[in-house]
Coordinates of C-alpha atoms in Angstrom, one line a residue:
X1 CA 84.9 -18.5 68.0
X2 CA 84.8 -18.1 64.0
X3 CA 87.6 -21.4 64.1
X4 CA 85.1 -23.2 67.3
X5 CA 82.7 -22.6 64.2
X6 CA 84.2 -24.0 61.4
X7 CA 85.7 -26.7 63.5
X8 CA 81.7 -28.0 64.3
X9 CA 80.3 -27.3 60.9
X10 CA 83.8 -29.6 59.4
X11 CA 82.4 -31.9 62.3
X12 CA 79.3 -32.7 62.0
X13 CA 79.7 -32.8 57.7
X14 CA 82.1 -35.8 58.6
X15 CA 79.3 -36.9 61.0
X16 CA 76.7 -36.7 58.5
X17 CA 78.7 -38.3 55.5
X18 CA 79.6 -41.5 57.8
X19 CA 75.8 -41.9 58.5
X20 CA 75.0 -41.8 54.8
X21 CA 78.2 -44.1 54.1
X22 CA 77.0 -46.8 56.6
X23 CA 73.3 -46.8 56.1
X24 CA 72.5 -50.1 54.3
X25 CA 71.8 -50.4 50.8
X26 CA 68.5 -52.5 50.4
X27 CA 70.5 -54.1 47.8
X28 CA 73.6 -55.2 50.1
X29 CA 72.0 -58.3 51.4
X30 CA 71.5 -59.6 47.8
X31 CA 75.1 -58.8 46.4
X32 CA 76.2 -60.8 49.7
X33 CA 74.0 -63.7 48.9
X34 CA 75.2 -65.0 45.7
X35 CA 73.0 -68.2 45.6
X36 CA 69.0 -68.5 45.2
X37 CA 66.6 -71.0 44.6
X38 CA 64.2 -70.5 41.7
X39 CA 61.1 -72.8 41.7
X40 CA 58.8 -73.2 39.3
X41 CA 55.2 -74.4 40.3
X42 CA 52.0 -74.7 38.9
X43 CA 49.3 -76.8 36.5
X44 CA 51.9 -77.6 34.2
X45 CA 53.4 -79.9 37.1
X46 CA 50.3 -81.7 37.2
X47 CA 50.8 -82.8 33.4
X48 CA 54.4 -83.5 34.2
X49 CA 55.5 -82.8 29.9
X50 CA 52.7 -85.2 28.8
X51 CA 49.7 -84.3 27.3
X52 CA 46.6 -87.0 26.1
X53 CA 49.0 -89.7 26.6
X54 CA 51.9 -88.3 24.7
X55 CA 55.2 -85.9 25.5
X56 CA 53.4 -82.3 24.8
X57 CA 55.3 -79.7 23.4
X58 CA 56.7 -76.8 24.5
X59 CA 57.2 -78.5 28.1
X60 CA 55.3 -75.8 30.9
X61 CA 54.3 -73.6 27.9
X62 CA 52.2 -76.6 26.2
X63 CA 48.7 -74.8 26.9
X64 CA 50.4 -72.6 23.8
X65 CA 52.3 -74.9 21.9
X66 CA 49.4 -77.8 21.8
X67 CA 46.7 -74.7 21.2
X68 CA 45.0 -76.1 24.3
X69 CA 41.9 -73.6 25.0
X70 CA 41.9 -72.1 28.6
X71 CA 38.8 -73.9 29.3
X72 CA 40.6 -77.4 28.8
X73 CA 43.7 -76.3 30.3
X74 CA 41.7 -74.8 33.3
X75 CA 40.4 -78.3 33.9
X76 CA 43.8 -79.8 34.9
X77 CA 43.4 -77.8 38.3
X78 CA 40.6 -80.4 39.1
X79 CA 43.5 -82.9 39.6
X80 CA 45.8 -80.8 41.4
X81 CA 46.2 -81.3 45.2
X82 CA 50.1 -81.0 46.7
X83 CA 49.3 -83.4 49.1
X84 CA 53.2 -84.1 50.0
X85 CA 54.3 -80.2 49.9
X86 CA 56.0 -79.0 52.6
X87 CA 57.2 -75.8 52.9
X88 CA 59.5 -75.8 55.4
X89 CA 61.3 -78.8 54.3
X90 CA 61.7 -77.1 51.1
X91 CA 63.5 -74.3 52.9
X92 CA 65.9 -76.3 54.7
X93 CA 67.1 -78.1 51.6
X94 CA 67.5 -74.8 49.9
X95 CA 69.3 -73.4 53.4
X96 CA 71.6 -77.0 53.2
X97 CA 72.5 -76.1 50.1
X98 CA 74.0 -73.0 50.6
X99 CA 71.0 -70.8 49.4
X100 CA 70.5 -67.4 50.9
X101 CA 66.7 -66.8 48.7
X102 CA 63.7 -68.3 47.1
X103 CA 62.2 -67.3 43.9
X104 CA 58.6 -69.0 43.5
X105 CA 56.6 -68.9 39.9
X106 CA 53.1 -66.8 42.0
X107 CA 51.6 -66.8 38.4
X108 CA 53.2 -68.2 35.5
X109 CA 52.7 -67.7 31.9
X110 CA 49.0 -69.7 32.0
X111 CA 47.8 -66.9 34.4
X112 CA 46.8 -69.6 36.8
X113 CA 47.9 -67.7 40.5
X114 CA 49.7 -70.5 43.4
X115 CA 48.0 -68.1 45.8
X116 CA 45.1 -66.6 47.1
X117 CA 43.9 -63.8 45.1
X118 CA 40.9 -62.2 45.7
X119 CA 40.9 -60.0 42.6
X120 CA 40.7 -63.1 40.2
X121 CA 39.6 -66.5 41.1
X122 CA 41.5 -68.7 38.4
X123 CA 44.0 -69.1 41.4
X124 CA 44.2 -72.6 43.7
X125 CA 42.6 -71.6 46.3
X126 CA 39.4 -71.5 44.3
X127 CA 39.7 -73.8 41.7
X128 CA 41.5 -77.1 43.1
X129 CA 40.6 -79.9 45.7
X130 CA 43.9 -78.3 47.3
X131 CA 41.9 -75.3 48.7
X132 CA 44.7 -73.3 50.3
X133 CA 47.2 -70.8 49.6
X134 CA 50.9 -72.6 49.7
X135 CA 52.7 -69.4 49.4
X136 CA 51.1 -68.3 53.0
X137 CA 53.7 -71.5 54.6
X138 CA 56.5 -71.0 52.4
X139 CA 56.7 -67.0 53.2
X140 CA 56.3 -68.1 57.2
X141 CA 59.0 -71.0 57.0
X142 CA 61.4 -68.3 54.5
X143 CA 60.9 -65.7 57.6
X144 CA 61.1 -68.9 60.3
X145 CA 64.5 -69.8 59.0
X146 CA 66.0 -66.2 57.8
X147 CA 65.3 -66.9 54.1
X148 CA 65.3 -63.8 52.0
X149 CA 61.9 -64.6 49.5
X150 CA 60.5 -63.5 46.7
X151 CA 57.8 -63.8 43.9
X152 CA 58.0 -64.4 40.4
X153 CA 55.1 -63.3 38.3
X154 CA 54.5 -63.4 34.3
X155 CA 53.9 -59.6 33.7
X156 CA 53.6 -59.3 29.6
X157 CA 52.4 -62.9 29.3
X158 CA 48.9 -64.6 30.7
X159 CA 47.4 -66.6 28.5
X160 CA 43.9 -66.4 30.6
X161 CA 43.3 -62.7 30.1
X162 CA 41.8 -61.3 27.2
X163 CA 43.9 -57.9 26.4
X164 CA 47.3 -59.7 26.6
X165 CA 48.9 -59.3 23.3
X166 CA 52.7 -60.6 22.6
X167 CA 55.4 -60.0 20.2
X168 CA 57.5 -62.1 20.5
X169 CA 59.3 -63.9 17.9
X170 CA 56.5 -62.3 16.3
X171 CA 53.1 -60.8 16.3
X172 CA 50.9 -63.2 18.6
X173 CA 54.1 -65.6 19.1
X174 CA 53.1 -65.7 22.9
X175 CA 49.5 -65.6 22.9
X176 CA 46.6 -67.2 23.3
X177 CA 45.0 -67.1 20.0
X178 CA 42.4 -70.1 20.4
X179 CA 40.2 -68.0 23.0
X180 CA 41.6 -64.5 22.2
X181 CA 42.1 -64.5 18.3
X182 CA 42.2 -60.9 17.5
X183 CA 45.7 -59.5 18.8
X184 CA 44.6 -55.9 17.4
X185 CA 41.8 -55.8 20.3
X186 CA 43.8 -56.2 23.2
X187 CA 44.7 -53.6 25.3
X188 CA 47.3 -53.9 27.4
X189 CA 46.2 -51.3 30.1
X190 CA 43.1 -53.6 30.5
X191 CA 44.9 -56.3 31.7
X192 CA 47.7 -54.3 34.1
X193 CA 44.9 -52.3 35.6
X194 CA 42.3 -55.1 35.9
X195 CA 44.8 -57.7 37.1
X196 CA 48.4 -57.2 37.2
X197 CA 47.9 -54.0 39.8
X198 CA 45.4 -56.0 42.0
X199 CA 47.7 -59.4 42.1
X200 CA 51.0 -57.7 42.8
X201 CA 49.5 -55.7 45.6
X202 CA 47.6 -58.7 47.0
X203 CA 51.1 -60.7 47.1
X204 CA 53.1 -57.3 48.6
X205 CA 50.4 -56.9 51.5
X206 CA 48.8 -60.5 52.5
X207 CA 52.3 -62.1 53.6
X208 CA 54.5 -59.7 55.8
X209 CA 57.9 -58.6 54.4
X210 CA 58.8 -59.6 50.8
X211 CA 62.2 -59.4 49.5
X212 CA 62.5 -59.5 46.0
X213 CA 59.7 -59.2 42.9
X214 CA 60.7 -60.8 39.7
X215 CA 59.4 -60.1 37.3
X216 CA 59.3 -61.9 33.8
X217 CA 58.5 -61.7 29.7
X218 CA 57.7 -57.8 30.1
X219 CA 56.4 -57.7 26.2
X220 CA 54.2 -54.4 25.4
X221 CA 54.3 -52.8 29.1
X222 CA 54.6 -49.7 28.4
X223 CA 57.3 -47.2 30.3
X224 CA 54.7 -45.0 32.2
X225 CA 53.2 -48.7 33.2
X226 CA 56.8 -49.6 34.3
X227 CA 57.2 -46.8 36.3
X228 CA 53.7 -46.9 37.8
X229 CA 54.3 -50.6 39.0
X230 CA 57.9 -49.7 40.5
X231 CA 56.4 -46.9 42.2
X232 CA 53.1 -49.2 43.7
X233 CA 55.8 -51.7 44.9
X234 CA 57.8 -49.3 46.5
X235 CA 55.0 -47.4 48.1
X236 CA 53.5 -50.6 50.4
X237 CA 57.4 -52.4 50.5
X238 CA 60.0 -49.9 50.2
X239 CA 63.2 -52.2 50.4
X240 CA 61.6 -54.7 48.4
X241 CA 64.1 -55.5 45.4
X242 CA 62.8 -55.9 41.5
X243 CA 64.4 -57.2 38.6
X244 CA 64.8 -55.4 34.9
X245 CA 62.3 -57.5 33.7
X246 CA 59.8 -54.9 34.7
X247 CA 61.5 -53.7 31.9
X248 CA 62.8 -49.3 30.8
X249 CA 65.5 -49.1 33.2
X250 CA 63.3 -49.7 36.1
X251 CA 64.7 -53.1 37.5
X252 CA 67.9 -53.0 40.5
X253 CA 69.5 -55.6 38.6
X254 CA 69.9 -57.2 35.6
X255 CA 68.8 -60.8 34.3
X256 CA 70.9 -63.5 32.1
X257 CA 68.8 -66.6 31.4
X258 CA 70.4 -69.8 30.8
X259 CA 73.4 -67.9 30.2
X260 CA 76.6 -66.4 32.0
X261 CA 78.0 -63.1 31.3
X262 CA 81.3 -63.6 29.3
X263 CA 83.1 -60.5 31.2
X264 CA 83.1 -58.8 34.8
X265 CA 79.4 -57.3 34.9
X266 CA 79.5 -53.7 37.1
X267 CA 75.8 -53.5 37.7
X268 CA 74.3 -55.8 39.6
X269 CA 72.9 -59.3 37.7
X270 CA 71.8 -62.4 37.9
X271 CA 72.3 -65.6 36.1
X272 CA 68.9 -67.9 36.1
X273 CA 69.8 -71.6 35.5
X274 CA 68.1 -74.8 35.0
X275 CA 68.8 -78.1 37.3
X276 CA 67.8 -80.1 33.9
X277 CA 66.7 -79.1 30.7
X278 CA 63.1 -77.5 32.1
X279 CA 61.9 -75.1 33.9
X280 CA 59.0 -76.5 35.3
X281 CA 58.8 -80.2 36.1
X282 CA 59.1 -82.7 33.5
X283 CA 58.7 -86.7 34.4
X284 CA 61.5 -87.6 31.4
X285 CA 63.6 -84.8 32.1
X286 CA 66.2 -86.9 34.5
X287 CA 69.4 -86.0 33.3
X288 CA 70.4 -82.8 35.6
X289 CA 74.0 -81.3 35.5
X290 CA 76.6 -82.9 37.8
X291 CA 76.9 -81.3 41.2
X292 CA 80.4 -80.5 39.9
X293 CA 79.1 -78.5 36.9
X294 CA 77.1 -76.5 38.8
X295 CA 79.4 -75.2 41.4
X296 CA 82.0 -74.8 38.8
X297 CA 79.0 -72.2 37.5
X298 CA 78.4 -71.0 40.7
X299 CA 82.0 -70.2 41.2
X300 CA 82.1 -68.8 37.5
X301 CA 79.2 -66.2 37.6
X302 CA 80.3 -65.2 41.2
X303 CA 84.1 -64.0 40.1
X304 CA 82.2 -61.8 37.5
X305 CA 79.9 -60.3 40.0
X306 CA 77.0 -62.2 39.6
X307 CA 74.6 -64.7 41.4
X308 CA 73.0 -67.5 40.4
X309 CA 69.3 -68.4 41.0
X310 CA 69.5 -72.4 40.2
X311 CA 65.4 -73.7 39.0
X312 CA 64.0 -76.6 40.4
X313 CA 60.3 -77.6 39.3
X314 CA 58.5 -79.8 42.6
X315 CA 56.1 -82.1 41.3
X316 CA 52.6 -81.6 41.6
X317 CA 52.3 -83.7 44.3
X318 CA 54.1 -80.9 46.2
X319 CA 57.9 -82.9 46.0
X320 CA 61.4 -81.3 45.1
X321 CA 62.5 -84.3 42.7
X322 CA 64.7 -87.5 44.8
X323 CA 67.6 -86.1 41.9
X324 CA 67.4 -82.4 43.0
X325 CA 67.7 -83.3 46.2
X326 CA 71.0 -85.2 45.6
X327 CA 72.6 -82.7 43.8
X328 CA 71.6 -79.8 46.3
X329 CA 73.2 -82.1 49.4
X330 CA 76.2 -82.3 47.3
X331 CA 76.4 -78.7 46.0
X332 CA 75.6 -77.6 50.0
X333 CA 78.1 -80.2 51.5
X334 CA 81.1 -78.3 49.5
X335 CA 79.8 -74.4 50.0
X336 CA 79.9 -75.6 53.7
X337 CA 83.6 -76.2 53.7
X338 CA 84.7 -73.2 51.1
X339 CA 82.2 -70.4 51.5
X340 CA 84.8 -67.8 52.8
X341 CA 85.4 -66.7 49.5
X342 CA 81.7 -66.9 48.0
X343 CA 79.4 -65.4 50.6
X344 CA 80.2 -61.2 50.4
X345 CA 82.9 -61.7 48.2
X346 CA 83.6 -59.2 45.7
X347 CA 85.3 -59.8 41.7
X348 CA 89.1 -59.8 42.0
X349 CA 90.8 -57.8 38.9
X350 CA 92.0 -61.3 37.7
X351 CA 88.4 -63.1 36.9
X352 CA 89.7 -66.9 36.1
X353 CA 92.9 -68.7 34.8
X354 CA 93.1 -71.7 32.2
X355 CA 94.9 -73.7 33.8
X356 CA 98.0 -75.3 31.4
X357 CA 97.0 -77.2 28.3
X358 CA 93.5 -75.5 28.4
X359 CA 92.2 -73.4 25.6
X360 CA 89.6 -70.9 25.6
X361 CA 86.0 -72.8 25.8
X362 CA 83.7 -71.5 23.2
X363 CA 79.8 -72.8 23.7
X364 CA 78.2 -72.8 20.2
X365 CA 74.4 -73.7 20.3
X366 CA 73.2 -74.8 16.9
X367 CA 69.5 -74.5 17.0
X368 CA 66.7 -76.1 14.9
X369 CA 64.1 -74.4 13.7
X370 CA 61.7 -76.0 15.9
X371 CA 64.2 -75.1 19.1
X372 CA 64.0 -71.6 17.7
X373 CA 60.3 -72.0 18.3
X374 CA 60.8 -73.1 21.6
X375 CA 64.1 -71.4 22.7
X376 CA 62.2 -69.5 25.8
X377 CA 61.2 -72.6 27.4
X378 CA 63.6 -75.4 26.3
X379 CA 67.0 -73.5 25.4
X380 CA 70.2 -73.4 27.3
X381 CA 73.6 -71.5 26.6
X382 CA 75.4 -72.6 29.7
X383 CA 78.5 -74.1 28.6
X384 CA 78.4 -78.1 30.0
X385 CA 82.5 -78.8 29.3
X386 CA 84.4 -79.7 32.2
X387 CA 88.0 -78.2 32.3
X388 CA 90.6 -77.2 34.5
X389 CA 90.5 -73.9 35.6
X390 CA 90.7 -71.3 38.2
X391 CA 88.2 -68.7 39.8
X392 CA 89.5 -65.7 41.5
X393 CA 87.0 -63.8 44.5
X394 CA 88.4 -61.9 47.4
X395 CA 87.1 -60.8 50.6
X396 CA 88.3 -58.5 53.3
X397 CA 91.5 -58.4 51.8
X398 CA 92.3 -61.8 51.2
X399 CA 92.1 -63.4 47.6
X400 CA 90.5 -66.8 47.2
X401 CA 91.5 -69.5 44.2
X402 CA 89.3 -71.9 43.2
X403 CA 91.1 -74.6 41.7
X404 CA 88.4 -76.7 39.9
X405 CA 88.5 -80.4 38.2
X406 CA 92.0 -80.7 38.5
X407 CA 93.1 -84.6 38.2
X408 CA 96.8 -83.9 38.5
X409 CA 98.3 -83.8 42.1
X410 CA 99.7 -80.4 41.9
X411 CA 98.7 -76.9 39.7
X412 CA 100.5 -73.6 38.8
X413 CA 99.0 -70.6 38.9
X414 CA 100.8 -68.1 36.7
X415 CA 98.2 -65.3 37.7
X416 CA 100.3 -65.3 41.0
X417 CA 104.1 -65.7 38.8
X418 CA 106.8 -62.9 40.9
X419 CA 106.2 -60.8 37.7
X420 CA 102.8 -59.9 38.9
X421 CA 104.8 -58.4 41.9
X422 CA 102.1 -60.1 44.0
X423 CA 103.7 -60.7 47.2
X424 CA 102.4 -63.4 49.1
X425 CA 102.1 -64.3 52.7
X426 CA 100.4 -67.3 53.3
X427 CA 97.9 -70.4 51.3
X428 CA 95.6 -72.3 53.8
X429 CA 93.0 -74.4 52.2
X430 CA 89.2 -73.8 53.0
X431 CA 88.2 -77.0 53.4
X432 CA 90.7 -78.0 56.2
X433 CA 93.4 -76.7 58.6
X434 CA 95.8 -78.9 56.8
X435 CA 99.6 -77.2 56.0
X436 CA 99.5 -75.8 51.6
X437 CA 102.9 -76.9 50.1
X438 CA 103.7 -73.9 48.3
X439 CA 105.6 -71.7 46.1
X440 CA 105.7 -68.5 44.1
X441 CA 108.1 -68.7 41.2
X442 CA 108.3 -66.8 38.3
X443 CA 106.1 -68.7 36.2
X444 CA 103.9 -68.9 39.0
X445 CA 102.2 -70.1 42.5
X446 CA 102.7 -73.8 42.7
X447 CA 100.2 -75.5 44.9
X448 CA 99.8 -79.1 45.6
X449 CA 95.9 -80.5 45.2
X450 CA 94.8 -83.2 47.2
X451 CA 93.2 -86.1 45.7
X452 CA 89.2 -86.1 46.0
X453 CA 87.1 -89.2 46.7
X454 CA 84.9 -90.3 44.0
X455 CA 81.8 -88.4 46.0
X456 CA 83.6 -85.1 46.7
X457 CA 82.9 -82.2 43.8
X458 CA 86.9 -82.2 42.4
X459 CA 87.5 -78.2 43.2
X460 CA 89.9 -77.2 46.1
X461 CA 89.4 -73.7 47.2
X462 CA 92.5 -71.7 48.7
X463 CA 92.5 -68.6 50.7
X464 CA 95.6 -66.6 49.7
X465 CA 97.1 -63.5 52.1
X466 CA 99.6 -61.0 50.3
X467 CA 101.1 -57.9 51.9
X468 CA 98.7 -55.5 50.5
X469 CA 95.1 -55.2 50.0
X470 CA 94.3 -56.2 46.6
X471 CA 90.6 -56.1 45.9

């Protein structure tokens, strides 16, 4: 009996410790995901980067940089009316594109809200000819089409309420000092009980099931305010997912703007990127990185356990930009063909290879003291060379190579050399069912590369099978 015993209790502790292992993390489905949208949308689209008939600076920030007052600025929702959005084809080109979320700007830096809140009416359902609340249809074509979504909102910054002080690059640097001069009377408790409590429960309980807050410029919140906020989200969306912008430790992952993390990350993180050199949308701004580019940094952040969130800004009119849309198709096209090794992958212990010839690529960013001024809104430390290289994932014990911008016909690998006592099975290439030409040497795993047409994105991804489980 006393062995019947201990044979039950062993049981069910094996019992109970399988449950626990295969209940789902609430953060599984975005370490799976690897590739967002991020959108930013709001009065500053309406401008386009001009202001009284010239380029404005500071791009979406301009209200700050011109020392527009909030009355003016308030004025440009007057014009504003998204007469061309549409919501659900803005999720499909972000689902043809290989994109498992959305990230939309709900309130931005102005403190104008893109949705319906009944706590303060500077929002667009109350102050422009538009009248209704866009975010409503984009969470119901997200949920429609099994898009994870989520909202972005300016916590430490909001340039229409009074008790918003800033600090940064210095006292006042983000603030707006023509209606609110006096930085030493703002309290910031004001603000985060009047309005940022209110807002964020008003966008977790008018729109079903949200997926992800992000949160942005945290400045003075304080760490009981942190903690308070996590605890509100939690308590009406308890799988809801926040970023460490709502700053002390408080965040499920960490954010890297217009930047990739030089190493393997352990924690979770995120890489936001611009399309183009803005954030929000900029009528000049037509030069975006090549389709190519962008994968290759795709490809990059993912082997170092990243994702990327990739910004587009629609116009005011309610359009993702004819450009966007091009590189998007392209971008989707390829993840179509050579997802295996992207979508729940997992970092391999080798990260990335130069491939022969190729040194080290070091990004410096020189900055003038005017970019200084403007590095939150107009700075990028994404490196925009275009070498060959390699980028190691695997999956379910199979190792993937991404062989990228390769114009010779064939490549070495010296990662997979006999020395690294890598035994290998099999190559088959993702994006076809075509026999590899192959071999493993001592100086490494020669591969042919087939030749890409002057419309394909030049990186040939291989799935590679050894005798042992690797990851």
């Amino acid at each position: 009996m006393k062995h019947y015993r201990l044979y039950l209790l062993v049981f069910s502790s094996i019992l109970l410790s399988n449950s626990f292992a295969q209940t789902p993390d609430k953060m599984d489905w975005w370490k799976d995901a690897k590739f967002g949208m991020f959108m930013h949308w709001g009065l500053y689209s309406q401008t386009a980067g001009y202001w009284e008939g010239r380029i404005a600076k500071g791009n979406e920030h301009f209200m700050i940089h011109e020392k527009i007052s909030l009355e003016e600025y308030g004025n440009i929702a007057n014009d504003f009316n998204p007469v061309n959005y549409n919501p659900e084809q803005w999720v499909l080109t972000a689902k043809q594109a290989g994109m498992k979320y959305i990230i939309i700007t709900s309130k931005h830096h102005d403190g104008f809200a893109m949705f319906n809140s009944p706590s303060n009416n500077y929002n667009i359902v109350e102050r422009t000819p538009y009248g209704k609340d866009p975010m409503k249809a984009l969470v119901e074509a997200c949920h429609k089409h099994n898009m994870k979504f989520g909202f972005y909102y300016s916590l430490g910054r909001d340039w229409e309420d009074p008790d918003v002080a800033t600090n940064w690059p210095h006292k006042g640097g983000r603030s707006n000092l023509v209606d609110y001069p006096d930085e030493d009377k703002k309290v910031f408790n004001h603000y985060f009980e009047r309005k940022v409590k209110p807002q964020i429960k008003e966008l977790l309980t008018q729109y079903g099931k949200i997926d992800v807050i992000w949160f942005d410029t945290p400045e003075l919140i304080s760490p009981d305010e942190s903690k308070q906020l996590r605890e509100l989200i939690l308590n009406i969306q308890p799988h809801c997912i926040i970023n460490s912008r709502i700053k002390h430790g408080f965040g499920d992952y960490e954010v890297k703007e217009q930047k990739i993390s030089e190493y393997l990350e352990v924690k979770p993180w995120e890489a936001c990127i611009t399309m183009g050199k803005n954030w929000g949308y900029i009528e000049y701004d037509t030069i975006y990185k090549s389709s190519e580019l962008m994968t290759r940094q795709l490809l990059e952040i993912v082997s170092k356990g990243g994702n990327l969130l990739l910004n587009n800004g629609p116009t005011a009119k309610g359009e993702i930009t004819e450009l966007a849309q091009k590189r998007l198709k392209q971008i989707g096209d390829w993840i179509q063909k050579n997802s295996e090794g992207i979508y729940g992958s997992k970092p391999w212990k080798v990260q990335g290879e130069y491939l022969d010839g190729v040194k080290k690529q070091v990004h410096n960013v020189n900055l003038s003291e005017e970019e200084k001024a403007m590095k939150d809104n107009a700075y990028d430390a994404t490196s925009k060379v275009i070498f060959p290289e390699v980028r190691f994932t695997t999956n379910k014990g199979a190792i993937f190579a991404y062989v990228c911008s390769v114009k010779e016909n064939s490549v070495q690998i010296k990662t997979f050399s006999t020395k690294s006592k890598i035994k290998i099975k099999s190559v088959t290439r993702l994006d076809n069912s075509e026999k590899v030409v192959w071999k493993q040497t001592k100086t490494g795993l020669h591969l042919d590369i087939p030749e890409h047409s002057k419309n394909d994105i030049p990186i040939t991804g291989f799935k590679i099978e050894v005798t042992q489980n690797l990851e």
